[in-house]
PDB file of C-alpha atoms in Angstrom:
ATOM      1  CA  SER A   1      -2.675  -3.844 -13.520  1.00 53.00           C
ATOM      2  CA  GLN A   2      -1.878  -6.818 -11.277  1.00 59.00           C
ATOM      3  CA  GLN A   3      -3.671  -7.075  -7.967  1.00 74.00           C
ATOM      4  CA  GLY A   4      -3.411  -9.799  -5.368  1.00 83.00           C
ATOM      5  CA  GLU A   5      -6.259 -11.301  -3.440  1.00 87.00           C
ATOM      6  CA  GLU A   6      -5.819 -12.253   0.202  1.00 89.00           C
ATOM      7  CA  ASP A   7      -7.628 -15.070   1.931  1.00 90.00           C
ATOM      8  CA  PRO A   8      -9.244 -15.124   4.423  1.00 94.00           C
ATOM      9  CA  GLN A   9     -10.639 -11.597   4.604  1.00 93.00           C
ATOM     10  CA  ALA A  10     -10.710 -11.848   8.391  1.00 95.00           C
ATOM     11  CA  LEU A  11      -9.053 -14.172  10.893  1.00 96.00           C
ATOM     12  CA  SER A  12      -9.439 -14.350  14.667  1.00 97.00           C
ATOM     13  CA  ILE A  13      -7.171 -16.603  16.749  1.00 97.00           C
ATOM     14  CA  GLN A  14      -5.963 -16.965  20.311  1.00 97.00           C
ATOM     15  CA  GLU A  15      -2.673 -15.495  21.427  1.00 97.00           C
ATOM     16  CA  GLY A  16       0.115 -18.021  21.000  1.00 97.00           C
ATOM     17  CA  GLU A  17      -1.445 -19.731  18.008  1.00 97.00           C
ATOM     18  CA  ASN A  18      -0.071 -19.522  14.493  1.00 97.00           C
ATOM     19  CA  ALA A  19      -1.772 -17.374  11.852  1.00 97.00           C
ATOM     20  CA  THR A  20      -1.675 -18.183   8.161  1.00 97.00           C
ATOM     21  CA  MET A  21      -2.765 -15.832   5.416  1.00 97.00           C
ATOM     22  CA  ASN A  22      -2.757 -16.543   1.700  1.00 97.00           C
ATOM     23  CA  CYS A  23      -2.384 -14.406  -1.398  1.00 95.00           C
ATOM     24  CA  SER A  24      -3.215 -15.332  -4.973  1.00 94.00           C
ATOM     25  CA  TYR A  25      -2.379 -13.377  -8.102  1.00 91.00           C
ATOM     26  CA  LYS A  26      -2.977 -13.651 -11.823  1.00 88.00           C
ATOM     27  CA  THR A  27       0.086 -12.792 -13.892  1.00 83.00           C
ATOM     28  CA  SER A  28       3.849 -13.148 -13.589  1.00 85.00           C
ATOM     29  CA  ILE A  29       5.639 -11.088 -10.946  1.00 86.00           C
ATOM     30  CA  ASN A  30       9.126  -9.800 -10.198  1.00 85.00           C
ATOM     31  CA  ASN A  31       8.669 -10.117  -6.468  1.00 90.00           C
ATOM     32  CA  LEU A  32       5.920 -10.311  -3.883  1.00 93.00           C
ATOM     33  CA  GLN A  33       5.844  -8.288  -0.697  1.00 95.00           C
ATOM     34  CA  TRP A  34       3.864  -8.421   2.524  1.00 97.00           C
ATOM     35  CA  TYR A  35       2.871  -5.357   4.533  1.00 97.00           C
ATOM     36  CA  ARG A  36       1.114  -4.711   7.829  1.00 97.00           C
ATOM     37  CA  GLN A  37      -1.230  -1.853   8.630  1.00 97.00           C
ATOM     38  CA  ASN A  38      -2.295  -0.972  12.132  1.00 95.00           C
ATOM     39  CA  SER A  39      -5.583   0.866  12.428  1.00 89.00           C
ATOM     40  CA  GLY A  40      -5.300   4.457  11.263  1.00 83.00           C
ATOM     41  CA  ARG A  41      -1.637   4.174  10.312  1.00 89.00           C
ATOM     42  CA  GLY A  42       0.425   3.816   7.178  1.00 91.00           C
ATOM     43  CA  LEU A  43       1.560   0.463   5.859  1.00 95.00           C
ATOM     44  CA  VAL A  44       4.789  -1.085   7.106  1.00 96.00           C
ATOM     45  CA  HIS A  45       6.879  -3.411   4.966  1.00 96.00           C
ATOM     46  CA  LEU A  46       7.386  -6.882   6.461  1.00 97.00           C
ATOM     47  CA  ILE A  47       9.146  -9.045   3.928  1.00 96.00           C
ATOM     48  CA  LEU A  48       9.965  -9.299   0.208  1.00 95.00           C
ATOM     49  CA  ILE A  49      10.322 -12.576  -1.644  1.00 95.00           C
ATOM     50  CA  ARG A  50      11.719 -12.681  -5.175  1.00 92.00           C
ATOM     51  CA  SER A  51      10.201 -14.746  -7.945  1.00 91.00           C
ATOM     52  CA  ASN A  52      13.148 -17.191  -7.869  1.00 93.00           C
ATOM     53  CA  GLU A  53      12.804 -17.780  -4.106  1.00 96.00           C
ATOM     54  CA  ARG A  54      10.460 -20.308  -2.541  1.00 97.00           C
ATOM     55  CA  GLU A  55      10.649 -19.497   1.148  1.00 97.00           C
ATOM     56  CA  LYS A  56      11.898 -16.686   3.336  1.00 97.00           C
ATOM     57  CA  HIS A  57      12.027 -16.127   7.097  1.00 96.00           C
ATOM     58  CA  SER A  58      12.172 -13.018   9.218  1.00 95.00           C
ATOM     59  CA  GLY A  59      11.812 -13.488  12.965  1.00 96.00           C
ATOM     60  CA  ARG A  60       8.376 -15.011  13.588  1.00 97.00           C
ATOM     61  CA  LEU A  61       7.389 -14.532   9.958  1.00 98.00           C
ATOM     62  CA  ARG A  62       7.638 -17.168   7.266  1.00 98.00           C
ATOM     63  CA  VAL A  63       6.676 -16.463   3.673  1.00 98.00           C
ATOM     64  CA  THR A  64       6.367 -18.990   0.882  1.00 98.00           C
ATOM     65  CA  LEU A  65       5.946 -18.405  -2.824  1.00 97.00           C
ATOM     66  CA  ASP A  66       4.676 -20.874  -5.386  1.00 96.00           C
ATOM     67  CA  THR A  67       4.927 -19.275  -8.817  1.00 94.00           C
ATOM     68  CA  SER A  68       3.376 -22.312 -10.517  1.00 94.00           C
ATOM     69  CA  LYS A  69       0.212 -21.817  -8.462  1.00 95.00           C
ATOM     70  CA  LYS A  70       0.585 -18.033  -8.426  1.00 94.00           C
ATOM     71  CA  SER A  71       0.187 -17.962  -4.673  1.00 95.00           C
ATOM     72  CA  SER A  72       2.010 -16.930  -1.524  1.00 96.00           C
ATOM     73  CA  SER A  73       1.413 -17.471   2.162  1.00 97.00           C
ATOM     74  CA  LEU A  74       2.406 -15.542   5.260  1.00 98.00           C
ATOM     75  CA  LEU A  75       2.751 -17.458   8.505  1.00 98.00           C
ATOM     76  CA  ILE A  76       3.041 -15.666  11.828  1.00 98.00           C
ATOM     77  CA  THR A  77       4.139 -18.043  14.551  1.00 97.00           C
ATOM     78  CA  ALA A  78       3.409 -17.690  18.275  1.00 97.00           C
ATOM     79  CA  SER A  79       1.058 -14.768  17.677  1.00 97.00           C
ATOM     80  CA  ARG A  80       0.857 -11.844  20.098  1.00 96.00           C
ATOM     81  CA  ALA A  81      -1.853  -9.280  20.752  1.00 95.00           C
ATOM     82  CA  ALA A  82       0.372  -6.687  19.068  1.00 95.00           C
ATOM     83  CA  ASP A  83       0.111  -8.645  15.808  1.00 97.00           C
ATOM     84  CA  THR A  84      -3.508  -7.497  15.500  1.00 97.00           C
ATOM     85  CA  ALA A  85      -3.551  -5.574  12.222  1.00 97.00           C
ATOM     86  CA  SER A  86      -4.431  -5.861   8.545  1.00 97.00           C
ATOM     87  CA  TYR A  87      -1.963  -7.718   6.342  1.00 97.00           C
ATOM     88  CA  PHE A  88      -1.579  -7.056   2.643  1.00 96.00           C
ATOM     89  CA  CYS A  89       0.291  -8.718  -0.163  1.00 95.00           C
ATOM     90  CA  ALA A  90       1.679  -6.459  -2.861  1.00 93.00           C
ATOM     91  CA  MET A  91       3.305  -7.061  -6.175  1.00 89.00           C
ATOM     92  CA  ILE A  92       4.600  -5.587  -9.361  1.00 81.00           C
ATOM     93  CA  GLY A  93       3.566  -7.224 -12.559  1.00 69.00           C
ATOM     94  CA  GLY A  94       5.194  -6.917 -15.910  1.00 58.00           C
ATOM     95  CA  GLY A  95       5.680  -3.793 -17.949  1.00 59.00           C
ATOM     96  CA  ALA A  96       5.199  -0.432 -16.311  1.00 58.00           C
ATOM     97  CA  ASP A  97       2.889  -1.617 -13.532  1.00 73.00           C
ATOM     98  CA  GLY A  98       3.401  -0.023 -10.160  1.00 83.00           C
ATOM     99  CA  LEU A  99       3.206  -1.687  -6.747  1.00 89.00           C
ATOM    100  CA  THR A 100      -0.406  -2.835  -6.253  1.00 89.00           C
ATOM    101  CA  PHE A 101      -2.094  -4.259  -3.166  1.00 90.00           C
ATOM    102  CA  GLY A 102      -4.835  -6.720  -2.386  1.00 87.00           C
ATOM    103  CA  LYS A 103      -7.713  -5.888  -0.030  1.00 89.00           C
ATOM    104  CA  GLY A 104      -5.958  -7.460   2.920  1.00 93.00           C
ATOM    105  CA  THR A 105      -6.594  -9.920   5.730  1.00 95.00           C
ATOM    106  CA  HIS A 106      -7.770  -8.427   9.007  1.00 96.00           C
ATOM    107  CA  LEU A 107      -6.110 -10.404  11.796  1.00 97.00           C
ATOM    108  CA  ILE A 108      -7.358 -10.256  15.374  1.00 97.00           C
ATOM    109  CA  ILE A 109      -5.343 -11.885  18.158  1.00 97.00           C
ATOM    110  CA  GLN A 110      -7.478 -12.616  21.193  1.00 94.00           C
ATOM    111  CA  PRO A 111      -5.553 -12.262  24.473  1.00 89.00           C
TER     112      PRO A 111
ATOM    113  CA  ASP B   1      15.696   9.760   8.409  1.00 64.00           C
ATOM    114  CA  ALA B   2      12.258  11.267   9.081  1.00 81.00           C
ATOM    115  CA  GLY B   3      10.493   8.888   6.738  1.00 95.00           C
ATOM    116  CA  VAL B   4       7.873   9.859   4.183  1.00 97.00           C
ATOM    117  CA  ILE B   5       6.143  13.035   5.277  1.00 97.00           C
ATOM    118  CA  GLN B   6       2.610  13.871   4.208  1.00 98.00           C
ATOM    119  CA  SER B   7       0.615  16.997   4.865  1.00 97.00           C
ATOM    120  CA  PRO B   8      -1.928  17.778   5.976  1.00 98.00           C
ATOM    121  CA  ARG B   9      -2.826  14.813   8.194  1.00 97.00           C
ATOM    122  CA  HIS B  10      -6.502  15.702   8.063  1.00 97.00           C
ATOM    123  CA  GLU B  11      -8.444  17.827   5.594  1.00 97.00           C
ATOM    124  CA  VAL B  12     -12.120  18.701   5.658  1.00 98.00           C
ATOM    125  CA  THR B  13     -13.374  20.656   2.701  1.00 97.00           C
ATOM    126  CA  GLU B  14     -16.597  21.551   1.000  1.00 97.00           C
ATOM    127  CA  MET B  15     -17.679  19.993  -2.264  1.00 97.00           C
ATOM    128  CA  GLY B  16     -16.330  21.924  -5.223  1.00 97.00           C
ATOM    129  CA  GLN B  17     -13.232  23.192  -3.468  1.00 98.00           C
ATOM    130  CA  GLU B  18      -9.699  22.460  -4.622  1.00 97.00           C
ATOM    131  CA  VAL B  19      -7.677  20.131  -2.418  1.00 98.00           C
ATOM    132  CA  THR B  20      -3.890  19.757  -2.530  1.00 98.00           C
ATOM    133  CA  LEU B  21      -2.137  16.928  -0.741  1.00 98.00           C
ATOM    134  CA  ARG B  22       1.614  17.056  -0.270  1.00 98.00           C
ATOM    135  CA  CYS B  23       4.332  14.466   0.070  1.00 98.00           C
ATOM    136  CA  LYS B  24       8.038  14.549   0.836  1.00 98.00           C
ATOM    137  CA  PRO B  25       9.664  11.205   0.007  1.00 98.00           C
ATOM    138  CA  ILE B  26      12.685   9.734   1.739  1.00 97.00           C
ATOM    139  CA  SER B  27      15.895  11.292   0.474  1.00 96.00           C
ATOM    140  CA  GLY B  28      17.594   9.096  -2.119  1.00 95.00           C
ATOM    141  CA  HIS B  29      14.429   7.281  -3.120  1.00 96.00           C
ATOM    142  CA  ASN B  30      13.623   7.590  -6.797  1.00 93.00           C
ATOM    143  CA  SER B  31      10.166   6.001  -6.947  1.00 94.00           C
ATOM    144  CA  LEU B  32       7.077   7.651  -5.497  1.00 96.00           C
ATOM    145  CA  PHE B  33       3.552   6.250  -5.278  1.00 95.00           C
ATOM    146  CA  TRP B  34       0.170   7.802  -4.489  1.00 97.00           C
ATOM    147  CA  TYR B  35      -2.585   5.533  -3.131  1.00 96.00           C
ATOM    148  CA  ARG B  36      -6.188   5.996  -2.059  1.00 96.00           C
ATOM    149  CA  GLN B  37      -7.691   3.745   0.616  1.00 96.00           C
ATOM    150  CA  THR B  38     -11.397   3.220   1.261  1.00 94.00           C
ATOM    151  CA  MET B  39     -13.333   0.423   2.923  1.00 90.00           C
ATOM    152  CA  MET B  40     -15.121  -0.416  -0.292  1.00 89.00           C
ATOM    153  CA  ARG B  41     -12.230  -0.369  -2.763  1.00 89.00           C
ATOM    154  CA  GLY B  42      -9.231  -1.113  -0.561  1.00 90.00           C
ATOM    155  CA  LEU B  43      -5.851   0.383  -1.417  1.00 92.00           C
ATOM    156  CA  GLU B  44      -5.815   1.708  -4.974  1.00 92.00           C
ATOM    157  CA  LEU B  45      -2.668   2.800  -6.795  1.00 93.00           C
ATOM    158  CA  LEU B  46      -3.419   6.181  -8.347  1.00 95.00           C
ATOM    159  CA  ILE B  47      -0.100   7.084  -9.955  1.00 95.00           C
ATOM    160  CA  TYR B  48       3.578   6.438  -9.577  1.00 93.00           C
ATOM    161  CA  PHE B  49       6.690   8.352 -10.538  1.00 95.00           C
ATOM    162  CA  ASN B  50      10.167   7.116 -11.296  1.00 93.00           C
ATOM    163  CA  ASN B  51      12.935   9.743 -11.235  1.00 94.00           C
ATOM    164  CA  ASN B  52      10.248  12.461 -11.069  1.00 95.00           C
ATOM    165  CA  VAL B  53       8.570  11.237 -14.272  1.00 94.00           C
ATOM    166  CA  PRO B  54       4.998   9.859 -14.150  1.00 94.00           C
ATOM    167  CA  ILE B  55       5.179   6.237 -15.327  1.00 90.00           C
ATOM    168  CA  ASP B  56       1.639   4.947 -14.818  1.00 86.00           C
ATOM    169  CA  ASP B  57      -1.355   7.158 -14.082  1.00 89.00           C
ATOM    170  CA  SER B  58      -3.979   4.651 -15.169  1.00 87.00           C
ATOM    171  CA  GLY B  59      -5.331   4.545 -11.618  1.00 89.00           C
ATOM    172  CA  MET B  60      -6.204   8.235 -11.517  1.00 92.00           C
ATOM    173  CA  PRO B  61     -10.022   8.205 -11.282  1.00 86.00           C
ATOM    174  CA  GLU B  62     -10.779  11.092 -13.602  1.00 86.00           C
ATOM    175  CA  ASP B  63      -9.564  14.421 -14.877  1.00 91.00           C
ATOM    176  CA  ARG B  64     -10.346  16.083 -11.579  1.00 96.00           C
ATOM    177  CA  PHE B  65      -7.238  14.389 -10.199  1.00 97.00           C
ATOM    178  CA  SER B  66      -3.733  15.502 -11.097  1.00 97.00           C
ATOM    179  CA  ALA B  67      -0.302  14.783  -9.639  1.00 97.00           C
ATOM    180  CA  LYS B  68       3.041  16.462 -10.036  1.00 97.00           C
ATOM    181  CA  MET B  69       6.583  15.825  -8.933  1.00 97.00           C
ATOM    182  CA  PRO B  70       8.571  18.969  -9.692  1.00 96.00           C
ATOM    183  CA  ASN B  71      11.704  17.638  -8.000  1.00 95.00           C
ATOM    184  CA  ALA B  72      13.017  14.580  -6.173  1.00 95.00           C
ATOM    185  CA  SER B  73      11.912  15.819  -2.758  1.00 95.00           C
ATOM    186  CA  PHE B  74       8.328  16.916  -3.326  1.00 96.00           C
ATOM    187  CA  SER B  75       5.103  15.717  -4.895  1.00 98.00           C
ATOM    188  CA  THR B  76       1.508  16.939  -4.876  1.00 98.00           C
ATOM    189  CA  LEU B  77      -1.840  15.332  -5.562  1.00 98.00           C
ATOM    190  CA  LYS B  78      -4.551  17.796  -6.464  1.00 98.00           C
ATOM    191  CA  ILE B  79      -8.296  17.291  -6.692  1.00 97.00           C
ATOM    192  CA  GLN B  80     -10.263  20.037  -8.410  1.00 97.00           C
ATOM    193  CA  PRO B  81     -13.181  20.220  -7.930  1.00 96.00           C
ATOM    194  CA  SER B  82     -13.551  17.855  -4.980  1.00 97.00           C
ATOM    195  CA  GLU B  83     -16.627  15.665  -4.499  1.00 97.00           C
ATOM    196  CA  PRO B  84     -17.950  13.744  -1.461  1.00 97.00           C
ATOM    197  CA  ARG B  85     -16.980  10.424  -3.104  1.00 96.00           C
ATOM    198  CA  ASP B  86     -13.341  11.529  -2.975  1.00 97.00           C
ATOM    199  CA  SER B  87     -13.433  11.130   0.808  1.00 97.00           C
ATOM    200  CA  ALA B  88     -10.725   8.603   1.680  1.00 97.00           C
ATOM    201  CA  VAL B  89      -7.282   8.244   3.189  1.00 97.00           C
ATOM    202  CA  TYR B  90      -4.580   9.152   0.686  1.00 98.00           C
ATOM    203  CA  PHE B  91      -1.139   7.629   1.141  1.00 98.00           C
ATOM    204  CA  CYS B  92       2.161   8.526  -0.386  1.00 97.00           C
ATOM    205  CA  ALA B  93       4.995   5.984  -0.463  1.00 96.00           C
ATOM    206  CA  SER B  94       8.551   6.015  -1.760  1.00 96.00           C
ATOM    207  CA  SER B  95      11.155   3.402  -2.568  1.00 95.00           C
ATOM    208  CA  ARG B  96      14.719   3.169  -3.869  1.00 93.00           C
ATOM    209  CA  GLY B  97      13.410   1.521  -6.981  1.00 83.00           C
ATOM    210  CA  VAL B  98      10.163   0.153  -8.292  1.00 72.00           C
ATOM    211  CA  ASN B  99      11.128  -3.425  -7.330  1.00 80.00           C
ATOM    212  CA  THR B 100      12.117  -2.704  -3.738  1.00 89.00           C
ATOM    213  CA  GLU B 101      10.244  -2.214  -0.490  1.00 93.00           C
ATOM    214  CA  ALA B 102       8.073   0.847  -0.208  1.00 95.00           C
ATOM    215  CA  PHE B 103       7.942   3.163   2.790  1.00 96.00           C
ATOM    216  CA  PHE B 104       4.601   4.783   3.536  1.00 96.00           C
ATOM    217  CA  GLY B 105       3.672   8.105   5.014  1.00 97.00           C
ATOM    218  CA  GLN B 106       1.016   8.375   7.717  1.00 96.00           C
ATOM    219  CA  GLY B 107      -1.619   9.373   5.200  1.00 97.00           C
ATOM    220  CA  THR B 108      -3.998  12.292   4.720  1.00 98.00           C
ATOM    221  CA  ARG B 109      -7.585  11.692   5.772  1.00 97.00           C
ATOM    222  CA  LEU B 110      -9.734  13.701   3.369  1.00 98.00           C
ATOM    223  CA  THR B 111     -13.378  14.421   4.065  1.00 98.00           C
ATOM    224  CA  VAL B 112     -15.405  16.247   1.437  1.00 98.00           C
ATOM    225  CA  VAL B 113     -18.774  17.473   2.713  1.00 97.00           C
TER     226      VAL B 113
END
C-alpha cells in the first residue's frame, strides 16, 4: 500500500524561525494529511489537502501539494517551543488502501 | 465526545501469553484503524474496518494477530501467542469515512518479556 516519506528525518531550529518539512509519495492519492505526535501521545490531525487543491492554510500552518511531483510540504511559521514534536504525512492511495503514514520528521524548537 | 478510547494503556506480558487490546471509536465514525508503532518500522497500518467489516488486513504481521469489530462501538486486536518482537505501541484510530481525518486514541504500550 501507499506510504509517504518525510524529509528531513530530523530538524532543529531556533524559536521564531520557520520550519519546513517535505513529503513524497509514489502513486495517486485522494487526499494528503499531516499529523503531529508529541512524545508518548497519540497522533493529532493538523490539516487535510485534497488532490485538486494546491495550497491550504490553518493558523501558522501552510501546506502545499504538487501532484505532478507527488510531493507535499508543511510550513510552520514563527515556530514555538510547543511545536516540538514529530510530524507525519498520511495518505490513502487507490483501491482499498487504508490511511498509511510515513516515518515522520522529528522537529525540535530550541528556545 | 470522549474521543477514541483504548485499553489498557500499558500491558506487560510473558512470551506465549494471549494479549487483547481494546478500542472504542468515536460515536458516529464508521472507519476504524489499528496501527503498530516502533522506532525501527514507524507507524504501520495493521488492519482497517469500514462499517464493521474488515477491508484491508494486509498489514497484519502473521496469523498470531487477529482483529474483530463485533459492533460499531467496539473493536479488539488479539495476539496469540505473543512474542518479544510484538513489543510496540498499538494505536487505534477512527474517522467518519476512509477519506477524512482520523482521530487517534492514546495507544497501548505492549511489552512482551
